[in-house]
Amino acid sequence: MNNDLLYLRQNIQVEPLFDYWYAWSHLIPPATAARNLTERHLKIMDSYINAPQVHANAVKNPKLLGGPFVDYGGKRVDEIKSLRDQTKRTRPHLMDLSNAIASLDDILRTQAKGLSLQPLYNLVPDILKGYVELVYDLNNNPSFRIIEPLLYQSRYYDRSAQSLALSVLTGDDRPFVLSTPRLESDSLFHLRLPFDDERVNELFRLKSSPRPWTEIKELLEAPEKLEPLVRSFLTPSPPPHYSSYQGKGMRWRYFGHACILLETAGVSILFDPVLSYTYESDVSRYTYNDLPDSIDYVVITHNHQDHVLFETLLQIRHKVKNIIVPPSSGGFLQDPSLKLILKKIGCKNVIEVGEMESVEWENGSISALPFLGEHSDLNIRCKAAYLVRVGNRALLFAADSCNLEPRLYDHLYHEVGDVDAIFLGMECDGAPLTWLYGPLLTKKIERAMDESRRLAGSNFDQAIDIVRRFNSKSIYVYAMGQEPWLGYIMSLKYTEQSRPIIESNKLIQECSKHGICAERLYGEKEIFIE
Ligand SMILES: [Fe+2]
Ligand SMILES: [Fe+2]
C-alpha cells in the first residue's frame, strides 16, 4: 500500500495563515502587517476575551456581517487568550514597528509645516531610520514613503509567521475568515511552511501528479499520530482530464466573482483567480479541475482580498508562467507593491504593466487601462482594467471600476475604439474606508468621512455610460460576491432590495431594451467567440 500512487483530494481546503490569521495581501509587507497585527488582530482578540458573548451575538446579526467579530460562539476564550499572548511574545518588533509608524505620522502632522523636511529625519523613530523618505505633495501635505525592498530584507519581514492549514471541505458553508483566527483542531493539519517554500508547489502538484505515500509523508513531515488524518486527504483516484480550447477564436469561462479564464488555441489568461474546490453541490461551477496544465498569464486587477487570494494563487502557482499586476505608487503605506508581495509569496515572473501599456503576443494583447475609484479616495495606484484583444475582438475586464468621470471613457474610446464585451462589477454600496484600511490610519477618522468614502463600484448610471461610450454589444455584471462558496472572503449577502441588485437589474433591462446582451453572471458561464 505504501507504494500506491496517491493524489491530493480535490476538496482539501488549504488556508494560508499569518500567525493563525487568514493571510491576505496586507499581511506580507512588514509595515501593513504590523499595523494589522496591532490594530486588527490584537484588538479583535482583546475585545473577544473581554466580551465573548457580544461577538457571538454580533456574528448572528446579518447587518454586522464582515464586522470585527470572532466566530467561535463565545467559546474557546482561553485559546484566543493564549494566541494573543503568544503573538505579543513572538512579535514585539512588529508591535514596535506599528507604533513607530504611528509616531512618524504624528511627527509629520505636528511638525511638517511646509519648511524643509531635512531636520525631521533626526526625529524619525530609530527603527524606521533608513527605511523611509519624508515627502510633501505639491500642497505641502507631508507624508512618508517606505523603501519597501529594503524593509523586506530586515527582521520585520519574518516568514516564520506563515503556515498552511489543511482540512477537508465538504460544502460551500465556510465562515468569514478575516475576523476570526484559525485555532488548532483535530480535523486540521497545520503545515508550517512559508508560502515561498518549493514544497508548497510539490503539495499542490499532488492534485494532478500522484506520488507514493512514503514520499508524501516525508514531504509534509507528518508526525506519526497525524498520519491517519493526512492519509485521509489523499486518494488513488486521478482528477478528470482537462481539454484545453483548440478552436478558432476564443472561449471564456466564468468561475465566479471576477475570475474568468479566457483561452485561445495559443494563449490562456486567468483573471483574478478565486476558485472553488470540487465537491458535490447544487450550484454548478468550474473549479480547480477546469484549469489548463499551464496558464500563460494570470492577470490581477487590484489589490483587494477578493481579487488577490493567496489560497488560490498558491495552489496554481506551479502552473502559471506570468502574472500581470498594476504597479503601485511606490512605498505609500496604503498601496504596497503587489509585485513585491507576490514575489515574496513565491510567484515567479510578476510583470507590472502600467496604464496604457500592453503585453502582446501573436494575434493578441492585454492592455492595462485606468481604473478609477473603489478605494475610498486613497492614493492607491495598484489597480487596472484590462482590454484583451484577440484577432479583431476586444473584451474589457473593468473589475470594480467606478465611473467617477465619464470623460475618462471618452478619452479611452478614442484610443481603443469599440469593445465587444464589458465585464463590470456593480458593488455600488461598498464598505466604508475603515473596513479595509482602518488599521493603516494612525488618527481616528470622523464617522462622516468614513461613511462617505466607500469601496464602491459603479451604479446603473455609471455602468450604462461605460457601455454606451464603448458601443459594447454585451455587458456582463460580475464580481458581485454572490456565489455561495465565497462567503469566507465576502462580507455580503444581497437580497432583491439591495442596491447593487436593483441597479444591476436596471442595467440589464435597459440594455436588453436596446438589443445589448446583458447578464449578471452567477455560478458558471461559458461563451465561445469566433
Ligand atoms: Fe475591489
Ligand atoms: Fe471586488
Short mmCIF file of C-alpha atoms and ligand atoms in Angstrom, two decimals:
data_model
loop_
_atom_site.label_atom_id
_atom_site.label_comp_id
_atom_site.label_asym_id
_atom_site.label_seq_id
_atom_site.Cartn_x
_atom_site.Cartn_y
_atom_site.Cartn_z
CA MET A 1 0.00 0.00 0.00
CA ASN A 2 2.94 2.30 0.67
CA ASN A 3 3.80 2.22 -3.00
CA ASP A 4 0.34 3.10 -4.26
CA LEU A 5 0.30 6.38 -6.07
CA LEU A 6 -1.83 8.98 -4.37
CA TYR A 7 -3.27 12.36 -5.29
CA LEU A 8 -4.27 15.22 -3.03
CA ARG A 9 -8.08 15.13 -2.93
CA GLN A 10 -9.86 17.93 -4.80
CA ASN A 11 -11.72 19.07 -1.69
CA ILE A 12 -8.78 19.69 0.64
CA GLN A 13 -9.07 23.25 1.79
CA VAL A 14 -5.69 24.88 2.30
CA GLU A 15 -5.85 28.11 4.26
CA PRO A 16 -2.74 30.28 4.22
CA LEU A 17 -2.20 31.74 7.68
CA PHE A 18 -0.19 34.53 9.27
CA ASP A 19 0.18 33.80 12.98
CA TYR A 20 -3.09 31.84 12.77
CA TRP A 21 -4.93 34.66 10.97
CA TYR A 22 -6.13 34.16 7.41
CA ALA A 23 -3.34 35.57 5.25
CA TRP A 24 -4.19 38.26 2.73
CA SER A 25 -2.03 40.69 0.82
CA HIS A 26 -1.58 43.34 3.56
CA LEU A 27 -0.13 40.69 5.88
CA ILE A 28 3.00 40.30 3.74
CA PRO A 29 4.60 43.80 3.65
CA PRO A 30 6.11 44.41 7.11
CA ALA A 31 4.52 47.84 7.57
CA THR A 32 0.94 46.90 6.71
CA ALA A 33 1.33 43.57 8.53
CA ALA A 34 2.49 45.39 11.68
CA ARG A 35 -0.44 47.79 11.54
CA ASN A 36 -2.95 44.95 11.01
CA LEU A 37 -1.39 42.98 13.83
CA THR A 38 -1.82 45.74 16.41
CA GLU A 39 -4.94 47.45 15.06
CA ARG A 40 -6.94 44.47 13.84
CA HIS A 41 -5.77 41.14 15.24
CA LEU A 42 -4.80 42.17 18.77
CA LYS A 43 -7.78 44.49 19.11
CA ILE A 44 -10.25 41.84 17.96
CA MET A 45 -8.71 39.26 20.30
CA ASP A 46 -8.71 41.66 23.26
CA SER A 47 -12.32 42.52 22.60
CA TYR A 48 -13.32 38.85 22.37
CA ILE A 49 -11.52 37.99 25.60
CA ASN A 50 -13.39 40.82 27.35
CA ALA A 51 -16.84 40.14 25.94
CA PRO A 52 -17.12 36.84 24.04
CA GLN A 53 -20.91 36.86 24.09
CA VAL A 54 -21.06 40.24 22.36
CA HIS A 55 -19.11 38.69 19.50
CA ALA A 56 -21.29 35.59 19.45
CA ASN A 57 -24.40 37.76 19.12
CA ALA A 58 -22.87 40.06 16.52
CA VAL A 59 -21.87 37.14 14.29
CA LYS A 60 -25.54 36.10 14.17
CA ASN A 61 -26.66 39.56 13.09
CA PRO A 62 -26.69 39.76 9.27
CA LYS A 63 -26.29 43.55 9.44
CA LEU A 64 -22.89 43.09 11.07
CA LEU A 65 -21.60 40.57 8.52
CA GLY A 66 -17.89 41.05 7.95
CA GLY A 67 -17.51 43.09 11.14
CA PRO A 68 -14.64 42.64 13.62
CA PHE A 69 -16.21 39.74 15.49
CA VAL A 70 -14.75 36.37 16.39
CA ASP A 71 -16.92 33.49 15.22
CA TYR A 72 -16.47 30.89 17.96
CA GLY A 73 -19.92 31.18 19.56
CA GLY A 74 -18.48 32.84 22.66
CA LYS A 75 -16.31 29.77 23.34
CA ARG A 76 -12.57 28.97 23.19
CA VAL A 77 -11.69 32.15 25.04
CA ASP A 78 -8.65 30.54 26.65
CA GLU A 79 -7.26 29.57 23.29
CA ILE A 80 -7.75 33.09 21.95
CA LYS A 81 -6.06 34.42 25.06
CA SER A 82 -3.07 32.16 24.57
CA LEU A 83 -2.87 33.15 20.88
CA ARG A 84 -2.91 36.80 21.87
CA ASP A 85 -0.19 36.25 24.47
CA GLN A 86 1.90 34.19 22.09
CA THR A 87 1.56 36.89 19.41
CA LYS A 88 2.71 39.55 21.84
CA ARG A 89 5.60 37.38 22.95
CA THR A 90 6.82 36.44 19.48
CA ARG A 91 6.16 39.67 17.56
CA PRO A 92 7.25 42.53 19.82
CA HIS A 93 9.30 44.02 16.98
CA LEU A 94 6.20 44.18 14.74
CA MET A 95 4.33 45.94 17.52
CA ASP A 96 7.25 48.37 17.75
CA LEU A 97 7.13 48.91 14.01
CA SER A 98 3.41 49.65 14.13
CA ASN A 99 3.96 52.17 16.93
CA ALA A 100 6.86 53.73 15.07
CA ILE A 101 4.62 54.31 12.05
CA ALA A 102 2.05 55.98 14.30
CA SER A 103 4.76 58.18 15.87
CA LEU A 104 6.14 59.16 12.50
CA ASP A 105 2.68 60.15 11.30
CA ASP A 106 2.26 62.21 14.43
CA ILE A 107 5.60 63.96 13.94
CA LEU A 108 4.66 64.81 10.37
CA ARG A 109 1.21 66.06 11.38
CA THR A 110 2.54 68.33 14.09
CA GLN A 111 5.94 69.43 12.77
CA ALA A 112 5.98 69.35 8.98
CA LYS A 113 4.51 72.71 8.09
CA GLY A 114 5.94 73.30 4.65
CA LEU A 115 9.53 74.05 5.59
CA SER A 116 12.37 71.70 4.69
CA LEU A 117 11.85 68.16 5.98
CA GLN A 118 15.56 67.64 6.50
CA PRO A 119 15.58 68.45 10.26
CA LEU A 120 12.79 65.94 10.84
CA TYR A 121 14.96 62.96 9.83
CA ASN A 122 16.51 63.15 13.32
CA LEU A 123 13.07 62.68 14.83
CA VAL A 124 12.13 59.61 12.78
CA PRO A 125 11.76 56.66 15.20
CA ASP A 126 15.01 54.78 15.22
CA ILE A 127 13.69 51.54 13.76
CA LEU A 128 12.36 53.38 10.71
CA LYS A 129 15.54 55.36 10.09
CA GLY A 130 16.93 54.48 6.67
CA TYR A 131 13.70 52.81 5.62
CA VAL A 132 11.63 55.92 4.88
CA GLU A 133 11.82 59.08 2.86
CA LEU A 134 9.85 62.10 4.03
CA VAL A 135 7.92 63.92 1.34
CA TYR A 136 5.38 66.65 0.70
CA ASP A 137 2.78 66.71 -2.03
CA LEU A 138 2.55 69.95 -4.02
CA ASN A 139 0.18 71.40 -1.43
CA ASN A 140 2.66 70.91 1.42
CA ASN A 141 0.81 67.92 2.86
CA PRO A 142 3.50 65.79 4.49
CA SER A 143 3.79 62.04 4.16
CA PHE A 144 6.43 59.33 4.01
CA ARG A 145 7.27 56.57 1.60
CA ILE A 146 8.67 53.26 2.70
CA ILE A 147 11.67 51.86 0.87
CA GLU A 148 9.86 48.58 0.58
CA PRO A 149 12.50 46.27 -0.92
CA LEU A 150 14.86 47.15 1.95
CA LEU A 151 12.28 46.77 4.68
CA TYR A 152 11.56 43.25 3.40
CA GLN A 153 15.25 42.44 3.98
CA SER A 154 15.00 43.44 7.65
CA ARG A 155 13.91 41.40 10.67
CA TYR A 156 10.46 42.95 10.23
CA TYR A 157 9.72 40.50 7.43
CA ASP A 158 9.51 37.18 9.17
CA ARG A 159 8.40 34.15 7.16
CA SER A 160 8.03 32.11 10.35
CA ALA A 161 4.60 33.70 10.81
CA GLN A 162 3.39 31.91 7.66
CA SER A 163 1.82 28.47 7.56
CA LEU A 164 -0.87 26.44 5.80
CA ALA A 165 -3.86 24.77 7.43
CA LEU A 166 -5.18 21.70 5.61
CA SER A 167 -8.63 20.26 6.21
CA VAL A 168 -11.46 18.54 4.35
CA LEU A 169 -14.14 20.78 2.86
CA THR A 170 -17.49 19.18 2.08
CA GLY A 171 -19.65 22.16 1.10
CA ASP A 172 -19.93 25.86 0.43
CA ASP A 173 -20.53 26.85 4.00
CA ARG A 174 -17.28 28.42 5.13
CA PRO A 175 -17.31 31.04 7.88
CA PHE A 176 -15.95 34.52 7.19
CA VAL A 177 -12.20 34.28 7.74
CA LEU A 178 -10.93 37.83 8.07
CA SER A 179 -12.12 38.46 11.65
CA THR A 180 -11.56 35.07 13.26
CA PRO A 181 -8.19 33.40 13.79
CA ARG A 182 -7.94 29.73 12.86
CA LEU A 183 -7.44 27.73 16.03
CA GLU A 184 -5.99 24.24 16.06
CA SER A 185 -8.39 21.31 15.84
CA ASP A 186 -8.30 17.53 15.39
CA SER A 187 -9.50 17.79 11.80
CA LEU A 188 -6.79 20.22 10.77
CA PHE A 189 -3.24 19.52 9.68
CA HIS A 190 -1.04 22.50 10.22
CA LEU A 191 1.82 22.63 7.74
CA ARG A 192 4.47 25.02 8.97
CA LEU A 193 5.99 26.15 5.71
CA PRO A 194 6.46 29.71 4.50
CA PHE A 195 4.48 30.45 1.36
CA ASP A 196 7.53 30.71 -0.90
CA ASP A 197 8.78 27.22 0.02
CA GLU A 198 9.17 24.96 -3.02
CA ARG A 199 7.42 22.18 -1.07
CA VAL A 200 4.20 24.21 -1.33
CA ASN A 201 4.37 23.69 -5.11
CA GLU A 202 5.05 19.99 -4.57
CA LEU A 203 1.98 19.75 -2.34
CA PHE A 204 -0.31 21.25 -4.98
CA ARG A 205 1.25 19.29 -7.83
CA LEU A 206 -0.13 16.28 -5.97
CA LYS A 207 -3.57 17.29 -7.21
CA SER A 208 -2.57 16.24 -10.73
CA SER A 209 0.62 14.15 -10.33
CA PRO A 210 0.42 11.29 -7.83
CA ARG A 211 3.21 10.10 -5.56
CA PRO A 212 3.68 7.22 -3.13
CA TRP A 213 2.63 7.68 0.49
CA THR A 214 6.17 7.36 1.79
CA GLU A 215 7.24 10.38 -0.26
CA ILE A 216 4.18 12.42 0.66
CA LYS A 217 4.65 11.66 4.36
CA GLU A 218 8.19 12.91 4.12
CA LEU A 219 7.22 15.99 2.13
CA LEU A 220 4.61 17.05 4.69
CA GLU A 221 6.67 15.95 7.69
CA ALA A 222 3.54 14.44 9.16
CA PRO A 223 4.10 13.29 12.77
CA GLU A 224 3.08 9.68 13.34
CA LYS A 225 -0.08 10.45 15.25
CA LEU A 226 -1.36 12.66 12.42
CA GLU A 227 -0.59 10.15 9.70
CA PRO A 228 -4.19 8.82 9.53
CA LEU A 229 -5.50 12.38 9.13
CA VAL A 230 -3.02 13.25 6.38
CA ARG A 231 -3.63 9.91 4.68
CA SER A 232 -7.34 10.78 4.59
CA PHE A 233 -6.50 13.85 2.46
CA LEU A 234 -5.21 11.57 -0.30
CA THR A 235 -6.86 9.42 -2.90
CA PRO A 236 -5.77 6.98 -5.61
CA SER A 237 -8.39 8.46 -8.00
CA PRO A 238 -6.99 10.82 -10.61
CA PRO A 239 -8.75 14.11 -11.38
CA PRO A 240 -10.80 14.31 -14.59
CA HIS A 241 -8.84 15.11 -17.72
CA TYR A 242 -8.97 18.77 -18.83
CA SER A 243 -9.33 19.62 -22.53
CA SER A 244 -7.92 22.99 -23.33
CA TYR A 245 -9.60 25.07 -26.02
CA GLN A 246 -8.30 24.36 -29.51
CA GLY A 247 -10.95 26.12 -31.61
CA LYS A 248 -10.55 29.16 -33.82
CA GLY A 249 -11.46 32.36 -31.90
CA MET A 250 -11.66 32.11 -28.13
CA ARG A 251 -13.58 30.64 -25.27
CA TRP A 252 -14.15 32.29 -21.92
CA ARG A 253 -15.46 30.68 -18.81
CA TYR A 254 -16.73 32.39 -15.68
CA PHE A 255 -15.51 30.70 -12.47
CA GLY A 256 -17.35 33.00 -10.06
CA HIS A 257 -16.78 36.54 -8.79
CA ALA A 258 -14.15 38.24 -11.05
CA CYS A 259 -12.42 35.01 -12.02
CA ILE A 260 -12.56 34.34 -15.75
CA LEU A 261 -10.47 32.00 -17.85
CA LEU A 262 -10.01 33.13 -21.44
CA GLU A 263 -8.43 30.68 -23.86
CA THR A 264 -7.44 30.71 -27.48
CA ALA A 265 -5.66 27.87 -29.22
CA GLY A 266 -2.37 29.53 -28.29
CA VAL A 267 -2.86 31.52 -25.08
CA SER A 268 -4.59 31.09 -21.72
CA ILE A 269 -5.37 34.03 -19.43
CA LEU A 270 -6.86 33.78 -15.94
CA PHE A 271 -8.26 36.94 -14.32
CA ASP A 272 -8.38 37.49 -10.56
CA PRO A 273 -8.06 33.81 -9.58
CA VAL A 274 -10.56 32.88 -6.87
CA LEU A 275 -11.50 29.23 -7.28
CA SER A 276 -13.94 26.84 -5.73
CA TYR A 277 -12.79 23.42 -4.59
CA THR A 278 -14.52 20.39 -6.11
CA TYR A 279 -17.33 18.74 -4.14
CA GLU A 280 -20.99 17.85 -4.55
CA SER A 281 -23.19 20.93 -4.79
CA ASP A 282 -26.47 22.21 -6.26
CA VAL A 283 -24.74 25.20 -7.83
CA SER A 284 -22.78 24.06 -10.85
CA ARG A 285 -19.36 25.67 -11.27
CA TYR A 286 -15.90 25.42 -12.72
CA THR A 287 -13.24 24.52 -10.19
CA TYR A 288 -9.52 23.81 -9.91
CA ASN A 289 -10.16 20.82 -12.20
CA ASP A 290 -11.06 23.15 -15.05
CA LEU A 291 -7.70 24.80 -15.48
CA PRO A 292 -5.16 24.02 -18.19
CA ASP A 293 -1.84 22.44 -17.13
CA SER A 294 -0.12 25.69 -17.92
CA ILE A 295 -1.54 29.21 -17.68
CA ASP A 296 0.24 31.83 -19.75
CA TYR A 297 -1.00 34.89 -17.87
CA VAL A 298 -2.64 35.38 -14.54
CA VAL A 299 -3.95 38.94 -14.58
CA ILE A 300 -4.78 40.84 -11.39
CA THR A 301 -7.00 43.91 -11.46
CA HIS A 302 -6.43 45.33 -7.98
CA ASN A 303 -5.22 44.59 -4.50
CA HIS A 304 -8.45 43.74 -2.68
CA GLN A 305 -8.80 40.46 -0.83
CA ASP A 306 -11.47 39.16 -3.22
CA HIS A 307 -9.19 39.70 -6.23
CA VAL A 308 -5.80 38.72 -4.79
CA LEU A 309 -6.50 35.45 -3.00
CA PHE A 310 -3.42 33.64 -1.73
CA GLU A 311 -5.43 30.49 -1.11
CA THR A 312 -5.96 30.14 -4.86
CA LEU A 313 -2.71 31.72 -6.04
CA LEU A 314 -0.55 29.33 -4.02
CA GLN A 315 -2.41 26.33 -5.39
CA ILE A 316 -1.99 27.31 -9.03
CA ARG A 317 1.43 28.95 -8.76
CA HIS A 318 3.26 25.97 -10.27
CA LYS A 319 1.13 26.19 -13.44
CA VAL A 320 1.48 29.93 -14.00
CA LYS A 321 4.02 31.31 -16.46
CA ASN A 322 3.48 35.07 -15.89
CA ILE A 323 1.48 37.27 -13.53
CA ILE A 324 0.45 40.71 -14.71
CA VAL A 325 -0.17 43.26 -11.96
CA PRO A 326 -0.68 47.02 -11.80
CA PRO A 327 2.29 48.97 -10.40
CA SER A 328 1.84 50.64 -7.03
CA SER A 329 2.62 54.21 -6.10
CA GLY A 330 5.99 53.37 -4.63
CA GLY A 331 6.03 52.85 -0.89
CA PHE A 332 2.95 54.61 0.46
CA LEU A 333 1.55 52.58 3.32
CA GLN A 334 -1.90 52.13 1.78
CA ASP A 335 -0.51 51.00 -1.58
CA PRO A 336 2.18 48.36 -1.06
CA SER A 337 3.83 46.93 -4.15
CA LEU A 338 1.78 43.97 -5.36
CA LYS A 339 4.74 42.81 -7.41
CA LEU A 340 6.85 42.51 -4.26
CA ILE A 341 4.03 40.85 -2.34
CA LEU A 342 3.58 38.18 -4.99
CA LYS A 343 7.31 37.62 -5.32
CA LYS A 344 7.54 37.22 -1.55
CA ILE A 345 4.88 34.51 -1.57
CA GLY A 346 6.90 32.67 -4.20
CA CYS A 347 5.34 33.74 -7.52
CA LYS A 348 7.72 33.97 -10.46
CA ASN A 349 7.66 36.32 -13.45
CA VAL A 350 5.49 39.01 -11.93
CA ILE A 351 5.19 41.78 -14.52
CA GLU A 352 4.00 45.30 -13.77
CA VAL A 353 2.01 46.76 -16.65
CA GLY A 354 1.28 50.47 -16.30
CA GLU A 355 -1.72 52.39 -17.57
CA MET A 356 -1.98 52.27 -21.40
CA GLU A 357 0.86 49.75 -21.60
CA SER A 358 0.43 46.33 -23.19
CA VAL A 359 1.73 42.81 -23.28
CA GLU A 360 1.49 41.39 -26.77
CA TRP A 361 1.63 38.00 -28.46
CA GLU A 362 0.94 36.81 -31.97
CA ASN A 363 -2.65 37.76 -32.74
CA GLY A 364 -3.45 39.32 -29.37
CA SER A 365 -2.65 41.62 -26.47
CA ILE A 366 -3.55 42.64 -22.94
CA SER A 367 -3.56 46.38 -22.25
CA ALA A 368 -3.93 47.99 -18.84
CA LEU A 369 -6.46 50.84 -18.75
CA PRO A 370 -7.08 53.28 -15.90
CA PHE A 371 -9.37 52.08 -13.09
CA LEU A 372 -10.98 54.91 -11.15
CA GLY A 373 -12.35 54.83 -7.63
CA GLU A 374 -13.46 51.97 -5.35
CA HIS A 375 -10.55 52.69 -2.99
CA SER A 376 -12.09 55.28 -0.67
CA ASP A 377 -10.32 58.12 -2.49
CA LEU A 378 -6.98 56.98 -1.11
CA ASN A 379 -3.96 57.50 -3.30
CA ILE A 380 -3.76 53.90 -4.45
CA ARG A 381 -2.36 53.21 -7.88
CA CYS A 382 -2.36 49.43 -7.79
CA LYS A 383 -5.45 48.97 -9.94
CA ALA A 384 -6.16 48.46 -13.61
CA ALA A 385 -8.91 47.48 -16.01
CA TYR A 386 -7.69 45.31 -18.88
CA LEU A 387 -8.54 45.31 -22.54
CA VAL A 388 -7.88 41.95 -24.16
CA ARG A 389 -7.66 41.77 -27.93
CA VAL A 390 -7.78 38.51 -29.82
CA GLY A 391 -7.86 38.96 -33.60
CA ASN A 392 -10.40 41.72 -34.19
CA ARG A 393 -12.29 41.14 -30.93
CA ALA A 394 -11.91 43.31 -27.84
CA LEU A 395 -13.05 42.42 -24.32
CA LEU A 396 -12.84 44.85 -21.41
CA PHE A 397 -12.39 43.48 -17.88
CA ALA A 398 -13.13 46.51 -15.73
CA ALA A 399 -13.43 44.77 -12.32
CA ASP A 400 -14.73 47.15 -9.64
CA SER A 401 -14.03 50.32 -11.68
CA CYS A 402 -16.28 53.16 -10.60
CA ASN A 403 -17.13 55.55 -13.42
CA LEU A 404 -16.42 58.69 -11.41
CA GLU A 405 -15.53 60.69 -14.51
CA PRO A 406 -17.22 59.72 -17.79
CA ARG A 407 -14.77 61.82 -19.78
CA LEU A 408 -12.11 59.22 -19.00
CA TYR A 409 -14.05 56.77 -21.13
CA ASP A 410 -14.27 59.29 -23.96
CA HIS A 411 -10.51 59.52 -23.96
CA LEU A 412 -10.20 55.75 -23.76
CA TYR A 413 -12.70 55.24 -26.58
CA HIS A 414 -10.55 57.49 -28.69
CA GLU A 415 -7.62 55.16 -28.03
CA VAL A 416 -9.22 51.73 -28.17
CA GLY A 417 -12.47 52.10 -30.19
CA ASP A 418 -15.46 49.75 -29.98
CA VAL A 419 -15.42 46.98 -27.42
CA ASP A 420 -17.33 43.73 -27.98
CA ALA A 421 -17.98 42.84 -24.36
CA ILE A 422 -17.53 44.53 -20.99
CA PHE A 423 -17.23 42.83 -17.63
CA LEU A 424 -18.05 45.23 -14.83
CA GLY A 425 -18.60 44.96 -11.07
CA MET A 426 -21.54 46.89 -9.62
CA GLU A 427 -20.99 46.60 -5.90
CA CYS A 428 -22.22 50.18 -5.68
CA ASP A 429 -22.74 50.39 -1.90
CA GLY A 430 -19.28 49.32 -0.83
CA ALA A 431 -17.79 49.03 2.63
CA PRO A 432 -16.63 52.19 4.41
CA LEU A 433 -12.96 53.15 4.27
CA THR A 434 -12.06 51.75 7.69
CA TRP A 435 -13.38 48.26 6.90
CA LEU A 436 -10.26 47.59 4.87
CA TYR A 437 -7.87 50.44 5.53
CA GLY A 438 -8.72 51.27 9.15
CA PRO A 439 -5.62 49.63 10.64
CA LEU A 440 -3.41 51.86 8.50
CA LEU A 441 -4.91 55.08 9.85
CA THR A 442 -2.98 56.41 12.82
CA LYS A 443 -5.51 59.10 13.61
CA LYS A 444 -9.18 58.37 14.07
CA ILE A 445 -11.26 59.37 11.09
CA GLU A 446 -14.58 61.17 11.54
CA ARG A 447 -17.57 58.94 11.06
CA ALA A 448 -19.00 61.12 8.30
CA MET A 449 -15.75 60.84 6.33
CA ASP A 450 -15.64 57.09 6.81
CA GLU A 451 -19.23 56.65 5.69
CA SER A 452 -18.84 58.88 2.67
CA ARG A 453 -15.60 57.34 1.40
CA ARG A 454 -16.55 53.84 0.44
CA LEU A 455 -15.15 50.95 -1.55
CA ALA A 456 -17.96 51.36 -4.07
CA GLY A 457 -18.14 50.24 -7.71
CA SER A 458 -20.36 51.62 -10.48
CA ASN A 459 -24.11 52.16 -10.14
CA PHE A 460 -26.62 51.99 -13.02
CA ASP A 461 -25.93 55.47 -14.44
CA GLN A 462 -22.18 54.96 -14.29
CA ALA A 463 -22.35 51.47 -15.79
CA ILE A 464 -24.68 52.30 -18.69
CA ASP A 465 -22.47 55.23 -19.51
CA ILE A 466 -19.45 52.94 -19.95
CA VAL A 467 -21.47 50.51 -22.09
CA ARG A 468 -22.65 53.33 -24.36
CA ARG A 469 -19.31 55.01 -24.73
CA PHE A 470 -17.67 51.79 -25.95
CA ASN A 471 -20.67 50.79 -28.15
CA SER A 472 -20.50 47.47 -26.43
CA LYS A 473 -22.71 44.65 -27.71
CA SER A 474 -22.50 42.71 -24.44
CA ILE A 475 -22.27 43.64 -20.79
CA TYR A 476 -21.65 41.11 -18.06
CA VAL A 477 -22.06 42.23 -14.48
CA TYR A 478 -19.62 40.21 -12.38
CA ALA A 479 -17.52 40.45 -9.20
CA MET A 480 -20.69 40.67 -7.12
CA GLY A 481 -19.57 38.16 -4.49
CA GLN A 482 -22.82 36.25 -4.81
CA GLU A 483 -21.55 32.72 -5.32
CA PRO A 484 -22.31 30.60 -2.26
CA TRP A 485 -18.72 29.41 -1.94
CA LEU A 486 -17.35 32.94 -1.45
CA GLY A 487 -18.81 33.64 1.99
CA TYR A 488 -15.43 33.18 3.67
CA ILE A 489 -13.96 36.27 1.98
CA MET A 490 -17.06 38.32 1.12
CA SER A 491 -18.96 40.19 3.78
CA LEU A 492 -22.03 40.49 1.54
CA LYS A 493 -25.39 38.86 1.35
CA TYR A 494 -27.68 40.54 -1.16
CA THR A 495 -31.46 40.45 -1.31
CA GLU A 496 -33.65 41.71 -4.16
CA GLN A 497 -33.79 45.02 -2.25
CA SER A 498 -30.04 45.51 -2.14
CA ARG A 499 -28.92 48.46 -4.20
CA PRO A 500 -26.29 46.55 -6.22
CA ILE A 501 -29.04 44.12 -7.30
CA ILE A 502 -31.57 46.89 -8.07
CA GLU A 503 -29.00 48.89 -10.04
CA SER A 504 -27.69 45.91 -11.98
CA ASN A 505 -31.24 44.72 -12.75
CA LYS A 506 -31.91 48.16 -14.15
CA LEU A 507 -28.81 47.94 -16.32
CA ILE A 508 -29.83 44.54 -17.64
CA GLN A 509 -33.34 45.80 -18.52
CA GLU A 510 -32.11 48.95 -20.16
CA CYS A 511 -29.51 47.11 -22.22
CA SER A 512 -31.95 44.39 -23.25
CA LYS A 513 -34.33 47.09 -24.49
CA HIS A 514 -31.63 48.31 -26.83
CA GLY A 515 -30.56 44.92 -28.12
CA ILE A 516 -27.43 44.73 -25.97
CA CYS A 517 -26.81 41.32 -24.48
CA ALA A 518 -26.77 41.86 -20.69
CA GLU A 519 -26.44 39.41 -17.86
CA ARG A 520 -25.40 39.30 -14.23
CA LEU A 521 -23.08 36.32 -14.03
CA TYR A 522 -23.64 33.76 -11.33
CA GLY A 523 -22.10 30.36 -10.75
CA GLU A 524 -20.76 29.47 -14.17
CA LYS A 525 -20.92 30.59 -17.77
CA GLU A 526 -19.21 29.60 -20.99
CA ILE A 527 -19.07 31.63 -24.20
CA PHE A 528 -17.37 30.89 -27.50
CA ILE A 529 -16.39 33.78 -29.73
CA GLU A 530 -15.48 33.20 -33.37
FE FE B 1 -12.41 45.97 -5.08
FE FE B 2 -14.26 43.24 -5.67
#
